[in-house]
Short mmCIF file of C-alpha atoms in Angstrom, two decimals:
data_model
loop_
_atom_site.label_atom_id
_atom_site.label_comp_id
_atom_site.label_asym_id
_atom_site.label_seq_id
_atom_site.Cartn_x
_atom_site.Cartn_y
_atom_site.Cartn_z
CA MET A 1 -47.70 41.23 -1.82
CA ILE A 2 -48.73 44.67 -0.23
CA PRO A 3 -46.70 47.71 -1.45
CA GLU A 4 -44.69 47.81 1.78
CA GLN A 5 -43.70 44.31 1.36
CA TRP A 6 -42.52 45.01 -2.16
CA GLU A 7 -40.51 48.03 -0.90
CA LEU A 8 -38.65 45.67 1.62
CA ILE A 9 -37.94 43.18 -1.02
CA THR A 10 -36.62 45.98 -3.35
CA LYS A 11 -34.53 47.11 -0.40
CA ALA A 12 -33.22 43.65 0.00
CA LYS A 13 -32.10 43.39 -3.58
CA ASP A 14 -30.39 46.71 -3.33
CA SER A 15 -28.54 45.57 -0.27
CA LEU A 16 -27.56 42.40 -2.10
CA LYS A 17 -26.21 44.60 -5.02
CA ALA A 18 -24.22 46.56 -2.50
CA ALA A 19 -22.93 43.20 -1.07
CA LYS A 20 -21.65 42.20 -4.43
CA LEU A 21 -20.03 45.50 -4.95
CA LEU A 22 -18.08 45.18 -1.61
CA LEU A 23 -17.10 41.80 -2.38
CA LYS A 24 -15.69 42.91 -5.71
CA ASP A 25 -13.64 45.61 -3.82
CA ASN A 26 -12.38 42.94 -1.33
CA LEU A 27 -14.28 44.37 1.61
CA TYR A 28 -15.52 41.14 2.97
CA ASP A 29 -16.69 42.20 6.33
CA PHE A 30 -19.01 44.78 4.90
CA ALA A 31 -20.23 42.43 2.05
CA ILE A 32 -21.24 39.88 4.65
CA SER A 33 -23.00 42.79 6.65
CA ARG A 34 -24.88 43.84 3.52
CA ALA A 35 -25.91 40.29 2.63
CA TYR A 36 -27.29 39.81 6.24
CA TYR A 37 -29.34 43.02 5.87
CA SER A 38 -30.66 41.59 2.54
CA MET A 39 -32.10 38.61 4.68
CA PHE A 40 -33.19 41.01 7.52
CA TYR A 41 -35.44 42.99 4.98
CA VAL A 42 -36.88 39.88 3.65
CA SER A 43 -37.70 38.65 7.03
CA GLU A 44 -39.30 42.06 7.82
CA ALA A 45 -41.35 41.63 4.63
CA PHE A 46 -42.75 38.19 5.77
CA LEU A 47 -43.66 39.61 9.31
CA LEU A 48 -45.42 42.76 7.66
CA GLY A 49 -47.60 40.37 5.87
CA GLU A 50 -48.78 39.19 9.26
CA ASN A 51 -49.07 42.72 10.49
CA LEU A 52 -45.95 42.42 12.55
CA THR A 53 -43.19 44.77 13.05
CA PHE A 54 -40.29 44.73 15.55
CA SER A 55 -37.63 47.31 16.39
CA SER A 56 -34.84 44.89 17.22
CA HIS A 57 -32.94 42.53 15.08
CA SER A 58 -33.30 39.65 17.64
CA ALA A 59 -37.10 40.10 17.77
CA VAL A 60 -37.32 39.85 14.03
CA ILE A 61 -35.16 36.77 13.99
CA SER A 62 -37.04 35.18 16.87
CA ASN A 63 -40.39 35.92 15.35
CA ILE A 64 -39.58 34.45 11.90
CA GLY A 65 -38.62 31.29 13.76
CA SER A 66 -41.85 31.15 15.74
CA LYS A 67 -44.33 32.35 13.24
CA PHE A 68 -43.05 31.03 10.10
CA VAL A 69 -40.48 28.29 10.48
CA LYS A 70 -42.48 26.38 13.33
CA THR A 71 -45.66 26.74 11.25
CA GLY A 72 -43.96 25.36 8.11
CA LYS A 73 -44.46 28.67 6.25
CA ILE A 74 -40.61 29.12 5.79
CA PRO A 75 -38.10 26.22 5.40
CA ARG A 76 -35.78 25.92 8.64
CA ILE A 77 -32.80 26.57 6.46
CA TYR A 78 -33.68 30.17 5.83
CA HIS A 79 -33.86 30.91 9.60
CA LYS A 80 -30.64 28.94 10.31
CA ASN A 81 -29.02 31.14 7.52
CA LEU A 82 -30.55 34.39 8.94
CA THR A 83 -29.18 33.51 12.42
CA ASP A 84 -25.82 32.66 11.04
CA ALA A 85 -25.71 35.82 8.98
CA PHE A 86 -26.69 37.87 11.96
CA ASN A 87 -23.67 36.49 13.99
CA LYS A 88 -21.29 36.99 11.16
CA ARG A 89 -22.67 40.55 10.57
CA SER A 90 -22.11 41.33 14.29
CA SER A 91 -18.54 40.07 14.05
CA GLY A 92 -17.89 41.94 10.83
CA ASP A 93 -19.31 45.26 12.12
CA TYR A 94 -17.66 45.18 15.61
CA ASP A 95 -14.56 42.93 15.60
CA THR A 96 -11.30 44.18 14.08
CA ASP A 97 -9.80 41.14 12.71
CA THR A 98 -12.63 38.65 11.58
CA GLY A 99 -10.53 36.76 9.17
CA PHE A 100 -13.53 36.66 6.66
CA THR A 101 -12.53 35.61 3.07
CA ALA A 102 -14.02 36.07 -0.28
CA ASN A 103 -15.61 32.61 -0.14
CA ASP A 104 -17.26 33.62 3.30
CA ALA A 105 -18.66 36.70 1.70
CA LEU A 106 -19.82 34.86 -1.57
CA GLU A 107 -21.50 32.13 0.63
CA GLN A 108 -23.54 34.79 2.48
CA ILE A 109 -24.38 36.57 -0.73
CA LYS A 110 -25.64 33.29 -2.26
CA LYS A 111 -27.73 32.45 0.97
CA ALA A 112 -29.29 36.04 0.71
CA GLU A 113 -30.08 35.66 -2.96
CA GLU A 114 -31.81 32.38 -2.16
CA PHE A 115 -34.04 33.99 0.48
CA ILE A 116 -34.85 36.85 -1.69
CA ASN A 117 -35.79 34.38 -4.50
CA PHE A 118 -38.00 32.22 -2.09
CA ALA A 119 -39.74 35.41 -0.77
CA GLU A 120 -40.56 36.52 -4.42
CA GLU A 121 -42.12 33.08 -5.07
CA VAL A 122 -44.28 32.85 -1.91
CA LEU A 123 -45.18 36.48 -1.02
#
């Protein structure tokens, strides 16, 4: 793992910590958003290992799918979780009444934690 990848993984862990704090304060939309960003930073770390950087979330998500999932480097479930988290993050950030619950936030946090753990094992 190159230093820049490690920095992104550290940022992902910090974002996950923030998600847990937000969940504790019943701020579910924001907890879901921070959990998504944890996954996003992990995705950027994977791409950086291939000397790839992108300026949009959709490009990061798309390239994780094409460069890592289709080649078998990352299990499909992580891409699915990333895509689902992106959609929930968008709703949480822009909709006024998402109806997200503590369980929804906890589920996203768990998925982010799993992706971070996977990245630490393989990077």
